[in-house]
Short mmCIF file of C-alpha atoms and ligand atoms in Angstrom, two decimals:
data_model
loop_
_atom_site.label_atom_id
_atom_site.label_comp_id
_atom_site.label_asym_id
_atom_site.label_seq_id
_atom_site.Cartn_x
_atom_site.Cartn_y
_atom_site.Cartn_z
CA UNK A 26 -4.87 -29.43 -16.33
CA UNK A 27 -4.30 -28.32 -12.87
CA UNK A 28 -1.54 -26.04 -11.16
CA UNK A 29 0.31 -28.30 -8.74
CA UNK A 30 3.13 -26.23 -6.20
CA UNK A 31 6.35 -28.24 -6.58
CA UNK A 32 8.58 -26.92 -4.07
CA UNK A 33 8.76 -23.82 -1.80
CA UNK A 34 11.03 -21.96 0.08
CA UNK A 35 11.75 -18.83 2.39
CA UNK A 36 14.16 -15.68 2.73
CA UNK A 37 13.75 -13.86 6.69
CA UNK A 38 16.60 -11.72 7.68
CA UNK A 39 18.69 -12.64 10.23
CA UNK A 40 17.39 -9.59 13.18
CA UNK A 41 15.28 -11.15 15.33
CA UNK A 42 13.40 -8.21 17.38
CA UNK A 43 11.56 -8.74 20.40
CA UNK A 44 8.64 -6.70 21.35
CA UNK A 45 10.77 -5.29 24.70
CA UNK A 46 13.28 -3.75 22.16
CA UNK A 47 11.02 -1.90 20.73
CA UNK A 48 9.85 -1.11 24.35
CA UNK A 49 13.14 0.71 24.50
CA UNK A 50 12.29 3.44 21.73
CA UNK A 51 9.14 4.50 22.12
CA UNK A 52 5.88 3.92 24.50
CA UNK A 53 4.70 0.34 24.30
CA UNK A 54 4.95 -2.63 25.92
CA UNK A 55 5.31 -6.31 25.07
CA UNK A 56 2.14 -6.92 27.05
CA UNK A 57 0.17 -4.72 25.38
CA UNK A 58 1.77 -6.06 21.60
CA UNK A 59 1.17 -9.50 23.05
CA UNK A 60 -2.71 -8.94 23.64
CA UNK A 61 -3.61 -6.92 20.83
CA UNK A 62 -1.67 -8.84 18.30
CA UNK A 63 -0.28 -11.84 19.31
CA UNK A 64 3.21 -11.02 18.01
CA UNK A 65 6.10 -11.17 20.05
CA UNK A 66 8.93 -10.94 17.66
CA UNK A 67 9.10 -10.04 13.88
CA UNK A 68 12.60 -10.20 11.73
CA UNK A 69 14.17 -6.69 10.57
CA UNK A 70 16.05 -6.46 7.61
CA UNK A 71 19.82 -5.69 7.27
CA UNK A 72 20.96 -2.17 5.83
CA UNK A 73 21.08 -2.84 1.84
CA UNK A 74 18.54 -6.45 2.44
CA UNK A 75 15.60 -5.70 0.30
CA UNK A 76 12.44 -7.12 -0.79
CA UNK A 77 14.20 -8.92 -3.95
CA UNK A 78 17.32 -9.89 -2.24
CA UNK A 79 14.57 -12.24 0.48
CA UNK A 80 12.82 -13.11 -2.56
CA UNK A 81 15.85 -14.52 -3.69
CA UNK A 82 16.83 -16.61 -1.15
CA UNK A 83 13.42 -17.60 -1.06
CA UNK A 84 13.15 -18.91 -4.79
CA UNK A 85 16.25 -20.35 -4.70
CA UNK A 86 15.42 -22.90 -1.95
CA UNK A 87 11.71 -23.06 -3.84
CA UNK A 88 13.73 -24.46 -6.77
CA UNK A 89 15.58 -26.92 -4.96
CA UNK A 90 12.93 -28.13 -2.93
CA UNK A 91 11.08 -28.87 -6.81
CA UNK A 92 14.48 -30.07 -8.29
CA UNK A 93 14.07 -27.83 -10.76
CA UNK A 94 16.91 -25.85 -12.39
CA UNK A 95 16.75 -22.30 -12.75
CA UNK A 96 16.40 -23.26 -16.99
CA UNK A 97 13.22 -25.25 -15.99
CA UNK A 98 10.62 -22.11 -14.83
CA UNK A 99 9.35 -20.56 -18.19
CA UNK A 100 7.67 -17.18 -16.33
CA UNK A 101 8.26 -15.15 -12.70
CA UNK A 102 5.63 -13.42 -10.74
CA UNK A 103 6.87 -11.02 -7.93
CA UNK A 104 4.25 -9.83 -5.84
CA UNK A 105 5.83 -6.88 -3.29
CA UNK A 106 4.36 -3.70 -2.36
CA UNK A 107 8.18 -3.10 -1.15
CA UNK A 108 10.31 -3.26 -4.27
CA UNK A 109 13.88 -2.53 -4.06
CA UNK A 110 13.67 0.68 -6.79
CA UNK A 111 10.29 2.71 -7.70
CA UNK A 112 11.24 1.01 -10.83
CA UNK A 113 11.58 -1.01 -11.78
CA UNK A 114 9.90 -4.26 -9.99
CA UNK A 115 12.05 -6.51 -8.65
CA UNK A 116 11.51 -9.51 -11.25
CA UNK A 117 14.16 -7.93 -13.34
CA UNK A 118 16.48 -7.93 -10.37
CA UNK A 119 15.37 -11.84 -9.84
CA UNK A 120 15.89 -12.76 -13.50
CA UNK A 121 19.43 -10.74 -13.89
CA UNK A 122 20.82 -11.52 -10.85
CA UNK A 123 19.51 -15.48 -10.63
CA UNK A 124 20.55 -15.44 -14.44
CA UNK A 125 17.24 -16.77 -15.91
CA UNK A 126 17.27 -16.25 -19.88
CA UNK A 127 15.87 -13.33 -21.83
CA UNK A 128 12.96 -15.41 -22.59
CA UNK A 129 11.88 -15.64 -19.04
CA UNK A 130 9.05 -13.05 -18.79
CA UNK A 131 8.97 -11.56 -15.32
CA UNK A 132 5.49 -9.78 -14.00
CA UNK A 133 5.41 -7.72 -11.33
CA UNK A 134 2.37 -6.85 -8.75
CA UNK A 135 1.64 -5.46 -5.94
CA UNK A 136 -2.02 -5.69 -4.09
CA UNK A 137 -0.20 -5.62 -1.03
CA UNK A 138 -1.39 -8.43 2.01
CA UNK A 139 -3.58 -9.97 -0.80
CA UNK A 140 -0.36 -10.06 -3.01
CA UNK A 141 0.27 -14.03 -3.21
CA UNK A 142 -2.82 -14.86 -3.35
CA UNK A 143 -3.51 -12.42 -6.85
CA UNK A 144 -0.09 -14.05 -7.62
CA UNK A 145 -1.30 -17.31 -7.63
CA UNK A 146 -4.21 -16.33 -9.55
CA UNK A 147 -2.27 -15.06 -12.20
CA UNK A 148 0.32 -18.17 -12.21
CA UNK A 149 -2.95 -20.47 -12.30
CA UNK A 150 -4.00 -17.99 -15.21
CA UNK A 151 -0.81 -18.26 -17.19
CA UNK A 152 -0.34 -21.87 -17.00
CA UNK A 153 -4.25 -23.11 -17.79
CA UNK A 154 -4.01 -20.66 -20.73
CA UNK A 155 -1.20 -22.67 -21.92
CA UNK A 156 1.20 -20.23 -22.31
CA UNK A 157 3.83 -21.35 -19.56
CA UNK A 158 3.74 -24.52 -17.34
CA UNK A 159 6.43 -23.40 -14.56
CA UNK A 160 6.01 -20.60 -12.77
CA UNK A 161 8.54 -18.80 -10.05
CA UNK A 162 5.94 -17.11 -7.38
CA UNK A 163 7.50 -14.65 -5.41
CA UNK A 164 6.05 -12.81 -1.71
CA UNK A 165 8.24 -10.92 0.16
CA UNK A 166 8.31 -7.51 1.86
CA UNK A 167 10.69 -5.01 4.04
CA UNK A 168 8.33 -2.70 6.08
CA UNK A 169 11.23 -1.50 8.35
CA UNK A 170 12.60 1.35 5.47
CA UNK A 171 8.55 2.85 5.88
CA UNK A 172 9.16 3.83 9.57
CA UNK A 173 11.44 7.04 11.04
CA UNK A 174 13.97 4.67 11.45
CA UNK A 175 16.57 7.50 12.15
CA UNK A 176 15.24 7.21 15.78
CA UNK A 177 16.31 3.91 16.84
CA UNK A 178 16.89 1.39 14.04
CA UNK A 179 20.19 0.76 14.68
CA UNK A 180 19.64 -0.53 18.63
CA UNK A 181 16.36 -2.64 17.09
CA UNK A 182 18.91 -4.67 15.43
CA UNK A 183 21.63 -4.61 17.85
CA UNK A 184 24.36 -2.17 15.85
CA UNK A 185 23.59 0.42 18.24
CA UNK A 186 23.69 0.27 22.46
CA UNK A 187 22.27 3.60 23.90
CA UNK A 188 19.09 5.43 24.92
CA UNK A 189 16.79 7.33 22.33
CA UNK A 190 16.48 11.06 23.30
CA UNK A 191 13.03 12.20 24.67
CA UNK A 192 12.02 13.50 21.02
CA UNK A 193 13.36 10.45 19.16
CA UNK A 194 10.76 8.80 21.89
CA UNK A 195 7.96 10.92 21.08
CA UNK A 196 8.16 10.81 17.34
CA UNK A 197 8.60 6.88 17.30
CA UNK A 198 5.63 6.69 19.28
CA UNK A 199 3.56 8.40 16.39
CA UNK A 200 3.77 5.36 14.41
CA UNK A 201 4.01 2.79 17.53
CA UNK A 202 0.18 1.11 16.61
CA UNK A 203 1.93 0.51 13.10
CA UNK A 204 5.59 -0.19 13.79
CA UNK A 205 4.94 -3.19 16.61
CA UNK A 206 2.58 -4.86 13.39
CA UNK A 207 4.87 -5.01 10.62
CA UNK A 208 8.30 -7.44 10.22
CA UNK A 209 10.30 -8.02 7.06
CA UNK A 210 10.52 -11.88 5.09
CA UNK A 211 9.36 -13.61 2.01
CA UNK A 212 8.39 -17.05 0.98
CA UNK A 213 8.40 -18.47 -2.62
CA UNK A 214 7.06 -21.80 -4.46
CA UNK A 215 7.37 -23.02 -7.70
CA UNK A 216 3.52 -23.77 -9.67
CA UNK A 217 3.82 -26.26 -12.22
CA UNK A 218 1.03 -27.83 -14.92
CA UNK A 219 -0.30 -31.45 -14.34
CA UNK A 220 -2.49 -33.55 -15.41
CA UNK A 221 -2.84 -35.33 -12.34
CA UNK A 222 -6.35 -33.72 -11.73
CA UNK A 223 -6.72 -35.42 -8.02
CA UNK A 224 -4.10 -32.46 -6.91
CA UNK A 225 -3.55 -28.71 -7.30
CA UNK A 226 -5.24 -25.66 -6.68
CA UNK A 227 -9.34 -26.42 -7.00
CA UNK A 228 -10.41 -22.62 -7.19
CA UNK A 229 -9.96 -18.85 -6.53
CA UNK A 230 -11.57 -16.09 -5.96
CA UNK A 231 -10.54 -12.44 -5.61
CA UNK A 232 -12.13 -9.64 -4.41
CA UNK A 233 -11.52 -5.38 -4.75
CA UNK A 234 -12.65 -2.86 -3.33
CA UNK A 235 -11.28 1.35 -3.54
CA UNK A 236 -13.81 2.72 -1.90
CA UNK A 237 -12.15 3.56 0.76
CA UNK A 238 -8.42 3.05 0.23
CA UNK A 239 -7.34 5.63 2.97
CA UNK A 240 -8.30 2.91 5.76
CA UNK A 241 -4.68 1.44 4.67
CA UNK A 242 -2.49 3.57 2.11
CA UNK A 243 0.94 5.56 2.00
CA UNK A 244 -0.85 9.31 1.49
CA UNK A 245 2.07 11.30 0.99
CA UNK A 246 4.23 10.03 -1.76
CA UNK A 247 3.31 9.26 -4.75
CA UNK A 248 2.78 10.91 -8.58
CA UNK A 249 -0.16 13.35 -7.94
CA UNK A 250 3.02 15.26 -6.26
CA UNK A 251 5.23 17.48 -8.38
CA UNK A 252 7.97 15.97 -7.26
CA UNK A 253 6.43 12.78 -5.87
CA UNK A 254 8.61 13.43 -2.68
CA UNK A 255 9.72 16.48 -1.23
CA UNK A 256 11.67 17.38 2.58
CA UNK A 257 8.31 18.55 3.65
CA UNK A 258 6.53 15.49 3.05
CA UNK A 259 9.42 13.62 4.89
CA UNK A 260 9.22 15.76 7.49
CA UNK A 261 5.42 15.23 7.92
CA UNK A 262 5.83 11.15 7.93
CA UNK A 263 3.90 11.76 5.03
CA UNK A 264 5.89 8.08 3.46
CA UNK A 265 4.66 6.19 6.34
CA UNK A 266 1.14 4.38 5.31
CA UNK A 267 -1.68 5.37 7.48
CA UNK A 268 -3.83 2.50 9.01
CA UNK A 269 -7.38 2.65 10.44
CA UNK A 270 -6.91 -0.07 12.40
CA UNK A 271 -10.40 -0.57 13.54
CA UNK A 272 -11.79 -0.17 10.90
CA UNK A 273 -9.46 -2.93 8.76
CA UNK A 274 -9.62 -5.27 11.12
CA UNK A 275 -13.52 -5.06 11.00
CA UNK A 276 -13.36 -5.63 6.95
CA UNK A 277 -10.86 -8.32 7.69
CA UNK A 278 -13.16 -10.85 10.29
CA UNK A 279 -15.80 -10.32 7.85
CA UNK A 280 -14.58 -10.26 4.39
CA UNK A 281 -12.31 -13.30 4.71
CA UNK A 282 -14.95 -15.63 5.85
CA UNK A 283 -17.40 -14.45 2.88
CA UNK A 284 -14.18 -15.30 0.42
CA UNK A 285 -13.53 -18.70 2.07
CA UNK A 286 -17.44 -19.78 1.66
CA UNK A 287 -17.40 -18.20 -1.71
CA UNK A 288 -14.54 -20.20 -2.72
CA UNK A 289 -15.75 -23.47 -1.16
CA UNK A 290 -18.90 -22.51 -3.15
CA UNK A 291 -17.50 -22.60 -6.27
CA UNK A 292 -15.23 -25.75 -5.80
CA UNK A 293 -18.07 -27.99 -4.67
CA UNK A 294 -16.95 -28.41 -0.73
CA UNK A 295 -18.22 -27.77 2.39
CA UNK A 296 -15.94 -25.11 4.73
CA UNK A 297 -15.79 -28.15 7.22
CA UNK A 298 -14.21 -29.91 4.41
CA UNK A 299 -10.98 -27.65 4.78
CA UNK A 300 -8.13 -29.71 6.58
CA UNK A 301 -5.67 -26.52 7.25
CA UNK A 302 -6.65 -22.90 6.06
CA UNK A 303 -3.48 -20.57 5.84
CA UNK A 304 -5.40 -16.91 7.05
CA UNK A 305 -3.06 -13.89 6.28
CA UNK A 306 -1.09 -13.19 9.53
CA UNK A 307 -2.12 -9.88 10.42
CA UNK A 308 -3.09 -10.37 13.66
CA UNK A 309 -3.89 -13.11 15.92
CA UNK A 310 -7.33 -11.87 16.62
CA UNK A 311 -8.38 -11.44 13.27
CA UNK A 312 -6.74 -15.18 12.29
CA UNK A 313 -8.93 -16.82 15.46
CA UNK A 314 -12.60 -14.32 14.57
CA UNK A 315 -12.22 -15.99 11.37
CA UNK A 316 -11.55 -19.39 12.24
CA UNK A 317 -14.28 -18.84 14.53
CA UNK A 318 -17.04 -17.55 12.09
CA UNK A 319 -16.34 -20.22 9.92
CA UNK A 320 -16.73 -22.69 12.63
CA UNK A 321 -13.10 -24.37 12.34
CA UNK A 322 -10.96 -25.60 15.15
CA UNK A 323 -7.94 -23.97 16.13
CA UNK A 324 -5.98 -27.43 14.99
CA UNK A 325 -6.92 -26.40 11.39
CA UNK A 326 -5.51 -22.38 11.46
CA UNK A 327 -1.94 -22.90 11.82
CA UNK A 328 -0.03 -19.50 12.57
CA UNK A 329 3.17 -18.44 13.12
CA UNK A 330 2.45 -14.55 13.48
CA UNK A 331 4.19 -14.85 17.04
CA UNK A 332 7.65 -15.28 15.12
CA UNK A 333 7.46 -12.91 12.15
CA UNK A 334 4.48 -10.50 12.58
CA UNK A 335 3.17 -9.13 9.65
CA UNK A 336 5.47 -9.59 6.29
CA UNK A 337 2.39 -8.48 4.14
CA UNK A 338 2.68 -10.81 0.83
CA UNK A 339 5.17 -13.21 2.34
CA UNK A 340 2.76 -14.19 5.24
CA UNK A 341 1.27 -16.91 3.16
CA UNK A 342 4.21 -18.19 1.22
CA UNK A 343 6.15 -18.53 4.48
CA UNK A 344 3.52 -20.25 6.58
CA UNK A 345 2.71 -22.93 3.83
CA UNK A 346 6.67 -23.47 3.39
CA UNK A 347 6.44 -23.98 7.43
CA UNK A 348 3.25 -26.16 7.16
CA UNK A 349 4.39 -28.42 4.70
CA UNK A 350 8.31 -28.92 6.20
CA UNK A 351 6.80 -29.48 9.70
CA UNK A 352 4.20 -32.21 8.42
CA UNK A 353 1.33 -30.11 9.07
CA UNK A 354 -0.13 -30.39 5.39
CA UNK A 355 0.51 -33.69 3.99
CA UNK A 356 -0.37 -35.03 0.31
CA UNK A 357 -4.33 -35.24 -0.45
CA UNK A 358 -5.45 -32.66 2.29
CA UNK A 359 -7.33 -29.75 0.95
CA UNK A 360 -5.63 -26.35 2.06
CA UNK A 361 -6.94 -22.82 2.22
CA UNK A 362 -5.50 -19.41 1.26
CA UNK A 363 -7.06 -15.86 2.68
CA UNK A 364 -6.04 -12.67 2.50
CA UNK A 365 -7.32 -9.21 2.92
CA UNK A 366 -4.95 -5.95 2.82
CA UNK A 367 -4.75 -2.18 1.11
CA UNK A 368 -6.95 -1.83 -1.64
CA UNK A 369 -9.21 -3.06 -0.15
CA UNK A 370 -8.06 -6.32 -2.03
CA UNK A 371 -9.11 -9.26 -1.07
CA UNK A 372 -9.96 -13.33 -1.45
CA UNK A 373 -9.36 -16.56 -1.05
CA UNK A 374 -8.01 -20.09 -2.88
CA UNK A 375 -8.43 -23.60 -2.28
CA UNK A 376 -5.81 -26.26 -3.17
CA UNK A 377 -5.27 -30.03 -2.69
CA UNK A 378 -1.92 -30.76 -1.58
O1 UT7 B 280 -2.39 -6.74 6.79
C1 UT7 B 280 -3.51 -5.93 6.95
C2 UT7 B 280 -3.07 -4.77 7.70
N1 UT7 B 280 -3.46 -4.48 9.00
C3 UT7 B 280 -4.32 -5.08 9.82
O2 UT7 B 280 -4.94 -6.07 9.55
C4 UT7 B 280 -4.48 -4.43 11.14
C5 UT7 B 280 -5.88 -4.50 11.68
N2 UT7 B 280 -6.01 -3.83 12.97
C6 UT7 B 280 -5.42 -4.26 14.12
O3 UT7 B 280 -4.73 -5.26 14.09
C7 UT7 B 280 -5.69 -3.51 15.41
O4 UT7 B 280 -6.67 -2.54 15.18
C8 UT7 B 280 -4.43 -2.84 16.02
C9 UT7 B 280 -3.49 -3.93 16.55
C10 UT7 B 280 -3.72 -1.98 14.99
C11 UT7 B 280 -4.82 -1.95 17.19
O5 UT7 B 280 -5.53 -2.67 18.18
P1 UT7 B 280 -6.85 -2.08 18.82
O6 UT7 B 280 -7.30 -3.01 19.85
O7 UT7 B 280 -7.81 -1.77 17.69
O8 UT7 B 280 -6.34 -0.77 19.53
P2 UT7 B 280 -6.70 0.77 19.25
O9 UT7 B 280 -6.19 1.22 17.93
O10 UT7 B 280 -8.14 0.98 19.53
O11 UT7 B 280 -5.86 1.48 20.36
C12 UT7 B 280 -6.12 1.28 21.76
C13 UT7 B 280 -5.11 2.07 22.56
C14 UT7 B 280 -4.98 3.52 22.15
O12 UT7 B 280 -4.80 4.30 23.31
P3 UT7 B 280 -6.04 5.11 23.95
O13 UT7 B 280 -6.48 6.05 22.88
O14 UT7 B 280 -7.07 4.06 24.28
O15 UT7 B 280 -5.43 5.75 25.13
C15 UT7 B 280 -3.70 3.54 21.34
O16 UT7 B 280 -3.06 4.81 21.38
O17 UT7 B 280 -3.80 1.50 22.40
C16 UT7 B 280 -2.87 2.52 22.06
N3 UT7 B 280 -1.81 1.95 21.24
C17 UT7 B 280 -0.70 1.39 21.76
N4 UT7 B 280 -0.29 1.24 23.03
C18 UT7 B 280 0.90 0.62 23.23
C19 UT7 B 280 -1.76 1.82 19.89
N5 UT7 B 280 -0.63 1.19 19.52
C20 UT7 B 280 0.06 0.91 20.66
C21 UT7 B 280 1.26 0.27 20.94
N6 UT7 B 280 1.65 0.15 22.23
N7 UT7 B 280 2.03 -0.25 19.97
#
């Protein structure tokens, strides 16, 4: 039996910000976002539009692009590291408000950039076990509610036509190597079992590693705090995550490639066997170091970083949605998944479309 995905689907908010508005509230420049990142616009989220209301619209057109019926999916996997409440996760919110039975199990997970991929580990898990043969896989993310949004977030998303003060300025500018990254969106598919064993995902294989989870984490919040938030730590930026950038993108060009040859390893291809491998869009320069190590033309490492940025686990969901409405994966080619994010988690799939 193999896990086949049906249908898939996306939810990005409406905002589209360009890197010159953030220009306008605090000290960067869409030249320099351009270079070091290839982005030059991401999506920001309305006021009240979180992670599960994206996810939402996401599944929704996931089901209709399967023809199935919200009564067809037997199980839900959110992965977010976003989730509208502390808790619960958001698959409650999915199954309540998308009005999926009782008997609908929803599982929620986090593992950050890596977070679709583990999810479609687990949906590959649940229905080879036999347990459930449709599964609703949900990535999606809002990064804009991490940032001191009180200094600007309002003009990013055109509610708001006036000049930050100086301090507003200074204090975005903290968090500018972070803010310019990070956009809002999800994707979704439906995975279904077959028995047609010519398609569907061939292997997987995921990686982990805590040693050093302060190159990407949120240090401040969190329940080693009595409370887990106080006006102090909000006052320090304390709920913003911290990034070594370096340092991640070094783990990044190197683990990625060793999770793509692993993976080809255990599925019995060659690397050069891949037609299109989806890389997590973190940044353009870590997408083309790994297309380069693992000697594969640009034709096969589709992006689409330049529209969105990084949406953390909806980058893959949303760029195989794009890939297979614009014809650029087509029945019978073999396509890759890899991810690396906080954790350090880490991996990669292969799948025959
Ligand atoms: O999903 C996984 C999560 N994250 C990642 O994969 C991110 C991995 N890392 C990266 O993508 C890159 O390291 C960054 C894009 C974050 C940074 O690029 P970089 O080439 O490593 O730059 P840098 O951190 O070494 O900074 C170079 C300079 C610094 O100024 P000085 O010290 O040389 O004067 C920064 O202060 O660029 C400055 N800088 C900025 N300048 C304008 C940092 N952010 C900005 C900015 N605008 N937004």
């Amino acid at each position: 039996m193999r896990s086949v995905i049906t249908g898939s689907g996306i939810g990005i908010p409406k905002n589209v910000v360009k890197n010159e508005i953030l220009g306008r509230i605090m000290d960067t420049s869409d030249e320099w976002i351009r270079t070091r990142s290839g982005i030059e616009q991401r999506h920001y989220a309305d006021p009240g539009q979180g992670s599960a209301e994206l996810g939402i619209e996401a599944a929704q057109s996931a089901l209709r692009a399967a023809s199935r019926e919200v009564k067809d999916i037997d199980a839900i996997v959110f992965a977010t590291m976003t989730p509208n409440h502390f808790f619960p996760g958001n698959g409650p919110l999915v199954q309540a408000r998308m009005g999926f039975d009782e008997a609908t199990p929803t599982f929620d997970i986090r593992q950050q950039c890596s977070g679709f991929l583990y999810g479609l580990d687990l949906a590959d898990s649940l229905i080879r076990s036999g347990k459930h043969r449709r599964i609703l896989l949900i990535g999606a993310d809002v990064h804009t509610p991490f940032m001191p949004w009180q200094n600007g977030w309002d003009i990013t998303i055109g509610r708001e036509d006036r000049q930050v003060t100086p301090e507003e300025y200074a204090e975005n500018t903290k968090y500018r190597d972070r803010i310019v990254l990070f956009g809002d969106g999800g994707g979704a598919v439906v995975v279904e079992a077959s028995d047609d064993e010519e398609r569907g995902l061939l292997a997987s294989k995921l990686f982990t590693n805590g040693s050093n989870i302060e190159s990407l984490y949120v240090a401040g919040v969190g329940f080693r705090h009595r409370p887990y938030v106080t006006k102090q730590q909000i006052d320090n930026g304390d709920p913003v995550p911290t990034m070594e950038g370096r340092e991640v993108f070094k783990q990044a060009v190197s683990k990625m490639p060793e999770a793509v040859r692993a993976v080809c390893k255990t599925a019995g291809v060659e690397v050069s066997d891949i037609d299109v491998l989806l890389i997590h869009q973190a940044n353009l320069r870590i997408i083309e170091g790994v297309a380069k190590q693992l000697g594969l033309p640009a034709e096969k490492v589709p992006h689409n970083i330049e529209r969105y940025g990084n949406t953390t686990a909806g980058t893959l969901p949303i760029l195989f949605h794009e890939c297979v409405t614009n014809g650029r994966i087509k029945p019978g080619m073999l396509v890759g998944f890899t991810a690396l994010g906080s954790g350090l988690h880490w991996g990669a799939a292969l799948y025959r479309a």
